Amino acid sequence: MTTVAVLADPPVEGAVVPELAGGPLDESEATALYTAMLTDVCRAVEASGAELLVNYRPDEQVPDDVDPERAVREPLDAALDAPDEARYEVQVGSTHAARVGNTVTHLLEREGVKTAAAVTPTAGLLTRQLIDSAAMKLRSSGVVLGPSTDGRVYYAGFAEPVDFEDAYATPTVQTLTDRAMDADLGVDFLPTTPVVETQADLQTVVPLLRARHRAERVVPPRTTTLINEFGLRVTADGLVRE
């Protein structure tokens, strides 16, 4: 079983996806969209054969008067089928790469899990099938990456630790591959799947979700519902609201 760590920021205004606010979405709506993606991602992990570990920020890395664990737990307690089975642990490290590295290394070396993965909560299109496919690939490859647009990754799975210092430097998919090869680990890849962190990401994801919904294919339910409620659509003029 792979332990999948979702590295979650507290879904409160001013603490998440700042580049989504200021366009068609205001700060409150961008935060709501982040919360929807976080819950869809965690539900996908829960529905898979993986163990869900939610990593939340320490107190000193969040806005004043925010309880980071409570802020993350509240929406997930309402969304998960078995919320008491999810693990919650504080992140350790001053950078994203350090936080991923500390979590993955601890799981592999201290807890003795066979494989561990780090997932971004903005990977709203992550599915149970992708998570289970990654687990299968990790049986024969030391590292499995889920590429996103602009060289980012939405999933990074490991059977052994790598050198995580600055491992998420842009382009992350190439940097992590280099670190895996330097450690003599084989690398495999999942299908490219967009994350939603910028206005450009929204222009990619909105028509894809609308198309999948119209075709009655699997979509992340909370993320899709919010995009429809906000009336987001991509036209020849770009991203607009109906």
PDB file of C-alpha atoms in Angstrom:
ATOM      1  CA  MET A   1       0.000   0.000   0.000  1.00  0.00           C
ATOM      2  CA  THR A   2       1.292   3.450  -0.908  1.00  0.00           C
ATOM      3  CA  THR A   3       0.943   6.193   1.669  1.00  0.00           C
ATOM      4  CA  VAL A   4      -0.132   9.342  -0.183  1.00  0.00           C
ATOM      5  CA  ALA A   5       0.605  12.626   1.564  1.00  0.00           C
ATOM      6  CA  VAL A   6      -1.534  15.584   0.490  1.00  0.00           C
ATOM      7  CA  LEU A   7       0.414  18.729   1.390  1.00  0.00           C
ATOM      8  CA  ALA A   8      -2.404  21.076   2.307  1.00  0.00           C
ATOM      9  CA  ASP A   9      -2.369  24.766   3.086  1.00  0.00           C
ATOM     10  CA  PRO A  10      -5.212  25.965   5.318  1.00  0.00           C
ATOM     11  CA  PRO A  11      -8.114  26.824   2.986  1.00  0.00           C
ATOM     12  CA  VAL A  12      -8.591  30.378   4.237  1.00  0.00           C
ATOM     13  CA  GLU A  13      -8.529  33.650   2.310  1.00  0.00           C
ATOM     14  CA  GLY A  14      -5.053  35.014   1.773  1.00  0.00           C
ATOM     15  CA  ALA A  15      -3.311  31.686   2.375  1.00  0.00           C
ATOM     16  CA  VAL A  16      -3.979  29.767  -0.853  1.00  0.00           C
ATOM     17  CA  VAL A  17      -3.798  30.125  -4.665  1.00  0.00           C
ATOM     18  CA  PRO A  18      -3.189  33.910  -4.756  1.00  0.00           C
ATOM     19  CA  GLU A  19      -2.815  33.883  -8.562  1.00  0.00           C
ATOM     20  CA  LEU A  20      -6.394  32.665  -9.008  1.00  0.00           C
ATOM     21  CA  ALA A  21      -7.830  35.788  -7.402  1.00  0.00           C
ATOM     22  CA  GLY A  22      -8.062  39.072  -9.250  1.00  0.00           C
ATOM     23  CA  GLY A  23      -9.457  37.724 -12.534  1.00  0.00           C
ATOM     24  CA  PRO A  24     -12.951  36.296 -12.900  1.00  0.00           C
ATOM     25  CA  LEU A  25     -12.723  35.018  -9.314  1.00  0.00           C
ATOM     26  CA  ASP A  26     -12.395  37.106  -6.194  1.00  0.00           C
ATOM     27  CA  GLU A  27     -10.322  35.964  -3.222  1.00  0.00           C
ATOM     28  CA  SER A  28     -13.247  34.272  -1.491  1.00  0.00           C
ATOM     29  CA  GLU A  29     -14.184  32.325  -4.628  1.00  0.00           C
ATOM     30  CA  ALA A  30     -10.574  31.302  -5.274  1.00  0.00           C
ATOM     31  CA  THR A  31     -10.388  29.975  -1.714  1.00  0.00           C
ATOM     32  CA  ALA A  32     -13.642  28.068  -2.206  1.00  0.00           C
ATOM     33  CA  LEU A  33     -12.253  26.513  -5.385  1.00  0.00           C
ATOM     34  CA  TYR A  34      -9.069  25.477  -3.559  1.00  0.00           C
ATOM     35  CA  THR A  35     -11.183  23.866  -0.827  1.00  0.00           C
ATOM     36  CA  ALA A  36     -13.197  21.964  -3.434  1.00  0.00           C
ATOM     37  CA  MET A  37     -10.031  20.673  -5.092  1.00  0.00           C
ATOM     38  CA  LEU A  38      -8.528  19.672  -1.744  1.00  0.00           C
ATOM     39  CA  THR A  39     -11.594  17.635  -0.838  1.00  0.00           C
ATOM     40  CA  ASP A  40     -11.803  16.030  -4.299  1.00  0.00           C
ATOM     41  CA  VAL A  41      -8.125  15.040  -4.131  1.00  0.00           C
ATOM     42  CA  CYS A  42      -8.466  13.554  -0.648  1.00  0.00           C
ATOM     43  CA  ARG A  43     -11.616  11.690  -1.629  1.00  0.00           C
ATOM     44  CA  ALA A  44      -9.762  10.228  -4.620  1.00  0.00           C
ATOM     45  CA  VAL A  45      -6.970   9.004  -2.341  1.00  0.00           C
ATOM     46  CA  GLU A  46      -9.504   7.603   0.121  1.00  0.00           C
ATOM     47  CA  ALA A  47     -11.293   5.709  -2.661  1.00  0.00           C
ATOM     48  CA  SER A  48      -8.030   4.217  -3.932  1.00  0.00           C
ATOM     49  CA  GLY A  49      -5.941   1.450  -2.422  1.00  0.00           C
ATOM     50  CA  ALA A  50      -3.644   4.030  -0.794  1.00  0.00           C
ATOM     51  CA  GLU A  51      -3.467   5.344   2.747  1.00  0.00           C
ATOM     52  CA  LEU A  52      -4.407   9.023   3.075  1.00  0.00           C
ATOM     53  CA  LEU A  53      -2.030  11.252   5.030  1.00  0.00           C
ATOM     54  CA  VAL A  54      -2.947  14.932   5.214  1.00  0.00           C
ATOM     55  CA  ASN A  55       0.079  17.134   5.910  1.00  0.00           C
ATOM     56  CA  TYR A  56      -0.887  20.564   7.229  1.00  0.00           C
ATOM     57  CA  ARG A  57       1.301  23.629   7.750  1.00  0.00           C
ATOM     58  CA  PRO A  58       2.802  24.464  11.165  1.00  0.00           C
ATOM     59  CA  ASP A  59       1.392  27.420  13.096  1.00  0.00           C
ATOM     60  CA  GLU A  60       4.270  29.728  12.197  1.00  0.00           C
ATOM     61  CA  GLN A  61       3.635  29.307   8.460  1.00  0.00           C
ATOM     62  CA  VAL A  62      -0.035  30.333   8.417  1.00  0.00           C
ATOM     63  CA  PRO A  63      -1.853  33.636   9.010  1.00  0.00           C
ATOM     64  CA  ASP A  64      -2.400  34.748  12.578  1.00  0.00           C
ATOM     65  CA  ASP A  65      -5.466  33.334  14.358  1.00  0.00           C
ATOM     66  CA  VAL A  66      -5.633  30.345  11.966  1.00  0.00           C
ATOM     67  CA  ASP A  67      -5.541  26.829  13.381  1.00  0.00           C
ATOM     68  CA  PRO A  68      -4.017  25.006  10.387  1.00  0.00           C
ATOM     69  CA  GLU A  69      -5.089  21.508  11.395  1.00  0.00           C
ATOM     70  CA  ARG A  70      -8.643  22.538  12.178  1.00  0.00           C
ATOM     71  CA  ALA A  71      -8.917  24.584   8.967  1.00  0.00           C
ATOM     72  CA  VAL A  72      -7.971  21.517   6.921  1.00  0.00           C
ATOM     73  CA  ARG A  73      -9.924  18.978   8.958  1.00  0.00           C
ATOM     74  CA  GLU A  74     -13.283  20.727   8.865  1.00  0.00           C
ATOM     75  CA  PRO A  75     -13.990  20.454   5.116  1.00  0.00           C
ATOM     76  CA  LEU A  76     -12.463  16.967   4.957  1.00  0.00           C
ATOM     77  CA  ASP A  77     -14.492  15.650   7.885  1.00  0.00           C
ATOM     78  CA  ALA A  78     -17.601  16.647   5.941  1.00  0.00           C
ATOM     79  CA  ALA A  79     -16.402  15.202   2.635  1.00  0.00           C
ATOM     80  CA  LEU A  80     -14.642  11.915   3.388  1.00  0.00           C
ATOM     81  CA  ASP A  81     -16.575   8.677   3.728  1.00  0.00           C
ATOM     82  CA  ALA A  82     -14.427   7.594   6.688  1.00  0.00           C
ATOM     83  CA  PRO A  83     -12.847  10.769   8.102  1.00  0.00           C
ATOM     84  CA  ASP A  84     -11.545   9.020  11.222  1.00  0.00           C
ATOM     85  CA  GLU A  85      -9.302   6.817   9.057  1.00  0.00           C
ATOM     86  CA  ALA A  86      -7.384   9.758   7.563  1.00  0.00           C
ATOM     87  CA  ARG A  87      -4.047  10.583   9.200  1.00  0.00           C
ATOM     88  CA  TYR A  88      -3.110  14.185   9.977  1.00  0.00           C
ATOM     89  CA  GLU A  89       0.467  15.283  10.603  1.00  0.00           C
ATOM     90  CA  VAL A  90       2.204  18.645  10.613  1.00  0.00           C
ATOM     91  CA  GLN A  91       4.622  19.462   7.796  1.00  0.00           C
ATOM     92  CA  VAL A  92       8.301  19.927   8.621  1.00  0.00           C
ATOM     93  CA  GLY A  93      10.551  22.164   6.516  1.00  0.00           C
ATOM     94  CA  SER A  94      10.897  25.740   5.312  1.00  0.00           C
ATOM     95  CA  THR A  95      10.438  25.000   1.578  1.00  0.00           C
ATOM     96  CA  HIS A  96       8.071  22.813  -0.394  1.00  0.00           C
ATOM     97  CA  ALA A  97      10.915  20.490  -1.417  1.00  0.00           C
ATOM     98  CA  ALA A  98      12.025  20.157   2.201  1.00  0.00           C
ATOM     99  CA  ARG A  99       8.495  19.403   3.372  1.00  0.00           C
ATOM    100  CA  VAL A 100       8.042  16.721   0.716  1.00  0.00           C
ATOM    101  CA  GLY A 101      11.469  15.284   1.421  1.00  0.00           C
ATOM    102  CA  ASN A 102      10.964  15.128   5.173  1.00  0.00           C
ATOM    103  CA  THR A 103       7.573  13.454   4.801  1.00  0.00           C
ATOM    104  CA  VAL A 104       8.623  10.902   2.188  1.00  0.00           C
ATOM    105  CA  THR A 105      11.902  10.043   3.911  1.00  0.00           C
ATOM    106  CA  HIS A 106      10.193   9.640   7.287  1.00  0.00           C
ATOM    107  CA  LEU A 107       7.569   7.313   5.812  1.00  0.00           C
ATOM    108  CA  LEU A 108      10.087   5.165   3.957  1.00  0.00           C
ATOM    109  CA  GLU A 109      12.857   5.011   6.542  1.00  0.00           C
ATOM    110  CA  ARG A 110      11.158   5.490   9.913  1.00  0.00           C
ATOM    111  CA  GLU A 111       7.735   3.956   9.351  1.00  0.00           C
ATOM    112  CA  GLY A 112       8.871   1.324   6.900  1.00  0.00           C
ATOM    113  CA  VAL A 113       6.177   1.843   4.293  1.00  0.00           C
ATOM    114  CA  LYS A 114       7.049   0.303   0.929  1.00  0.00           C
ATOM    115  CA  THR A 115       6.145   3.349  -1.171  1.00  0.00           C
ATOM    116  CA  ALA A 116       5.216   6.947  -0.402  1.00  0.00           C
ATOM    117  CA  ALA A 117       3.921   9.788  -2.546  1.00  0.00           C
ATOM    118  CA  ALA A 118       3.362  13.528  -2.332  1.00  0.00           C
ATOM    119  CA  VAL A 119       0.351  15.106  -4.009  1.00  0.00           C
ATOM    120  CA  THR A 120      -0.613  18.735  -4.491  1.00  0.00           C
ATOM    121  CA  PRO A 121      -4.173  19.658  -3.428  1.00  0.00           C
ATOM    122  CA  THR A 122      -4.554  21.759  -6.583  1.00  0.00           C
ATOM    123  CA  ALA A 123      -4.599  18.553  -8.660  1.00  0.00           C
ATOM    124  CA  GLY A 124      -8.375  18.647  -8.781  1.00  0.00           C
ATOM    125  CA  LEU A 125      -8.525  16.149 -11.660  1.00  0.00           C
ATOM    126  CA  LEU A 126      -6.613  13.460  -9.767  1.00  0.00           C
ATOM    127  CA  THR A 127      -8.578  10.206  -9.799  1.00  0.00           C
ATOM    128  CA  ARG A 128      -8.556   6.948  -7.900  1.00  0.00           C
ATOM    129  CA  GLN A 129      -7.465   5.226 -11.106  1.00  0.00           C
ATOM    130  CA  LEU A 130      -4.360   7.431 -11.406  1.00  0.00           C
ATOM    131  CA  ILE A 131      -3.386   6.777  -7.798  1.00  0.00           C
ATOM    132  CA  ASP A 132      -3.778   3.014  -8.189  1.00  0.00           C
ATOM    133  CA  SER A 133      -1.891   3.099 -11.499  1.00  0.00           C
ATOM    134  CA  ALA A 134       0.979   4.897  -9.781  1.00  0.00           C
ATOM    135  CA  ALA A 135       1.066   2.247  -7.063  1.00  0.00           C
ATOM    136  CA  MET A 136       1.399  -0.455  -9.706  1.00  0.00           C
ATOM    137  CA  LYS A 137       4.207   1.425 -11.448  1.00  0.00           C
ATOM    138  CA  LEU A 138       6.066   1.854  -8.158  1.00  0.00           C
ATOM    139  CA  ARG A 139       6.431  -1.926  -7.974  1.00  0.00           C
ATOM    140  CA  SER A 140       8.944  -1.787 -10.822  1.00  0.00           C
ATOM    141  CA  SER A 141      10.194   1.833 -10.780  1.00  0.00           C
ATOM    142  CA  GLY A 142      11.847   3.672  -7.923  1.00  0.00           C
ATOM    143  CA  VAL A 143      10.121   6.958  -8.773  1.00  0.00           C
ATOM    144  CA  VAL A 144       6.792   7.672 -10.467  1.00  0.00           C
ATOM    145  CA  LEU A 145       5.882  11.217 -11.500  1.00  0.00           C
ATOM    146  CA  GLY A 146       2.605  12.749 -12.580  1.00  0.00           C
ATOM    147  CA  PRO A 147       3.525  15.625 -14.921  1.00  0.00           C
ATOM    148  CA  SER A 148       1.414  18.750 -15.126  1.00  0.00           C
ATOM    149  CA  THR A 149       1.665  21.819 -17.338  1.00  0.00           C
ATOM    150  CA  ASP A 150       4.665  24.182 -17.266  1.00  0.00           C
ATOM    151  CA  GLY A 151       6.987  21.472 -15.970  1.00  0.00           C
ATOM    152  CA  ARG A 152       5.128  21.023 -12.686  1.00  0.00           C
ATOM    153  CA  VAL A 153       4.083  17.724 -11.115  1.00  0.00           C
ATOM    154  CA  TYR A 154       0.842  16.790  -9.401  1.00  0.00           C
ATOM    155  CA  TYR A 155       2.097  13.444  -8.077  1.00  0.00           C
ATOM    156  CA  ALA A 156       5.537  12.266  -7.000  1.00  0.00           C
ATOM    157  CA  GLY A 157       5.871   8.706  -5.724  1.00  0.00           C
ATOM    158  CA  PHE A 158       8.971   7.061  -4.301  1.00  0.00           C
ATOM    159  CA  ALA A 159      10.090   3.552  -3.380  1.00  0.00           C
ATOM    160  CA  GLU A 160      13.361   5.027  -2.079  1.00  0.00           C
ATOM    161  CA  PRO A 161      14.357   8.550  -1.035  1.00  0.00           C
ATOM    162  CA  VAL A 162      16.272  10.865  -3.367  1.00  0.00           C
ATOM    163  CA  ASP A 163      18.202  14.062  -2.700  1.00  0.00           C
ATOM    164  CA  PHE A 164      15.280  16.399  -2.032  1.00  0.00           C
ATOM    165  CA  GLU A 165      17.240  19.636  -1.641  1.00  0.00           C
ATOM    166  CA  ASP A 166      15.763  22.029  -4.249  1.00  0.00           C
ATOM    167  CA  ALA A 167      14.186  18.965  -5.893  1.00  0.00           C
ATOM    168  CA  TYR A 168      11.105  20.973  -6.885  1.00  0.00           C
ATOM    169  CA  ALA A 169      13.108  23.593  -8.794  1.00  0.00           C
ATOM    170  CA  THR A 170      11.503  24.509 -12.118  1.00  0.00           C
ATOM    171  CA  PRO A 171      10.947  22.475 -14.258  1.00  0.00           C
ATOM    172  CA  THR A 172      10.054  20.111 -11.442  1.00  0.00           C
ATOM    173  CA  VAL A 173       9.385  17.052 -13.590  1.00  0.00           C
ATOM    174  CA  GLN A 174      12.893  17.281 -15.031  1.00  0.00           C
ATOM    175  CA  THR A 175      14.571  18.082 -11.702  1.00  0.00           C
ATOM    176  CA  LEU A 176      12.936  15.156  -9.920  1.00  0.00           C
ATOM    177  CA  THR A 177      13.833  12.852 -12.803  1.00  0.00           C
ATOM    178  CA  ASP A 178      17.456  13.983 -12.572  1.00  0.00           C
ATOM    179  CA  ARG A 179      17.480  13.298  -8.824  1.00  0.00           C
ATOM    180  CA  ALA A 180      16.014   9.834  -9.367  1.00  0.00           C
ATOM    181  CA  MET A 181      18.555   8.962 -12.050  1.00  0.00           C
ATOM    182  CA  ASP A 182      21.377  10.268  -9.859  1.00  0.00           C
ATOM    183  CA  ALA A 183      20.190   7.789  -7.206  1.00  0.00           C
ATOM    184  CA  ASP A 184      20.132   4.961  -9.791  1.00  0.00           C
ATOM    185  CA  LEU A 185      16.351   4.729  -9.603  1.00  0.00           C
ATOM    186  CA  GLY A 186      14.143   3.995 -12.578  1.00  0.00           C
ATOM    187  CA  VAL A 187      11.478   6.581 -13.425  1.00  0.00           C
ATOM    188  CA  ASP A 188       7.981   6.084 -14.815  1.00  0.00           C
ATOM    189  CA  PHE A 189       5.251   8.587 -15.555  1.00  0.00           C
ATOM    190  CA  LEU A 190       1.513   9.001 -15.201  1.00  0.00           C
ATOM    191  CA  PRO A 191      -0.597  10.777 -17.843  1.00  0.00           C
ATOM    192  CA  THR A 192      -0.201  14.546 -17.882  1.00  0.00           C
ATOM    193  CA  THR A 193      -2.927  16.163 -15.775  1.00  0.00           C
ATOM    194  CA  PRO A 194      -3.365  19.901 -15.148  1.00  0.00           C
ATOM    195  CA  VAL A 195      -3.271  21.546 -11.755  1.00  0.00           C
ATOM    196  CA  VAL A 196      -5.201  24.731 -10.990  1.00  0.00           C
ATOM    197  CA  GLU A 197      -2.997  27.454  -9.541  1.00  0.00           C
ATOM    198  CA  THR A 198      -3.118  30.291 -12.085  1.00  0.00           C
ATOM    199  CA  GLN A 199      -5.493  31.991 -14.511  1.00  0.00           C
ATOM    200  CA  ALA A 200      -3.857  30.073 -17.360  1.00  0.00           C
ATOM    201  CA  ASP A 201      -4.538  26.817 -15.514  1.00  0.00           C
ATOM    202  CA  LEU A 202      -8.210  27.708 -15.273  1.00  0.00           C
ATOM    203  CA  GLN A 203      -8.357  28.269 -19.020  1.00  0.00           C
ATOM    204  CA  THR A 204      -7.028  24.740 -19.463  1.00  0.00           C
ATOM    205  CA  VAL A 205      -9.203  23.018 -16.870  1.00  0.00           C
ATOM    206  CA  VAL A 206     -12.576  24.735 -17.326  1.00  0.00           C
ATOM    207  CA  PRO A 207     -13.276  23.525 -20.892  1.00  0.00           C
ATOM    208  CA  LEU A 208     -11.890  20.087 -20.044  1.00  0.00           C
ATOM    209  CA  LEU A 209     -14.247  19.691 -17.090  1.00  0.00           C
ATOM    210  CA  ARG A 210     -17.204  21.039 -19.062  1.00  0.00           C
ATOM    211  CA  ALA A 211     -16.457  18.614 -21.894  1.00  0.00           C
ATOM    212  CA  ARG A 212     -16.071  15.634 -19.569  1.00  0.00           C
ATOM    213  CA  HIS A 213     -19.255  16.550 -17.721  1.00  0.00           C
ATOM    214  CA  ARG A 214     -21.205  16.855 -20.980  1.00  0.00           C
ATOM    215  CA  ALA A 215     -19.840  13.499 -22.143  1.00  0.00           C
ATOM    216  CA  GLU A 216     -20.864  11.955 -18.811  1.00  0.00           C
ATOM    217  CA  ARG A 217     -17.314  10.992 -17.935  1.00  0.00           C
ATOM    218  CA  VAL A 218     -15.770  11.004 -14.449  1.00  0.00           C
ATOM    219  CA  VAL A 219     -15.202  14.504 -13.067  1.00  0.00           C
ATOM    220  CA  PRO A 220     -14.162  15.797  -9.630  1.00  0.00           C
ATOM    221  CA  PRO A 221     -17.618  16.532  -8.206  1.00  0.00           C
ATOM    222  CA  ARG A 222     -16.990  19.508  -5.919  1.00  0.00           C
ATOM    223  CA  THR A 223     -14.598  21.252  -8.286  1.00  0.00           C
ATOM    224  CA  THR A 224     -16.932  20.807 -11.245  1.00  0.00           C
ATOM    225  CA  THR A 225     -19.946  21.996  -9.261  1.00  0.00           C
ATOM    226  CA  LEU A 226     -18.176  25.211  -8.222  1.00  0.00           C
ATOM    227  CA  ILE A 227     -16.978  25.974 -11.757  1.00  0.00           C
ATOM    228  CA  ASN A 228     -20.559  25.619 -12.950  1.00  0.00           C
ATOM    229  CA  GLU A 229     -21.888  27.738 -10.069  1.00  0.00           C
ATOM    230  CA  PHE A 230     -19.358  30.478 -10.849  1.00  0.00           C
ATOM    231  CA  GLY A 231     -20.391  30.358 -14.504  1.00  0.00           C
ATOM    232  CA  LEU A 232     -16.815  30.021 -15.707  1.00  0.00           C
ATOM    233  CA  ARG A 233     -16.386  29.440 -19.423  1.00  0.00           C
ATOM    234  CA  VAL A 234     -13.616  29.842 -21.976  1.00  0.00           C
ATOM    235  CA  THR A 235     -14.454  31.739 -25.159  1.00  0.00           C
ATOM    236  CA  ALA A 236     -12.482  33.322 -27.964  1.00  0.00           C
ATOM    237  CA  ASP A 237     -11.985  36.254 -25.564  1.00  0.00           C
ATOM    238  CA  GLY A 238     -10.500  34.023 -22.867  1.00  0.00           C
ATOM    239  CA  LEU A 239     -11.865  33.040 -19.473  1.00  0.00           C
ATOM    240  CA  VAL A 240     -15.207  34.695 -18.723  1.00  0.00           C
ATOM    241  CA  ARG A 241     -18.198  34.382 -16.430  1.00  0.00           C
ATOM    242  CA  GLU A 242     -21.626  33.774 -17.821  1.00  0.00           C
TER     243      GLU A 242
END
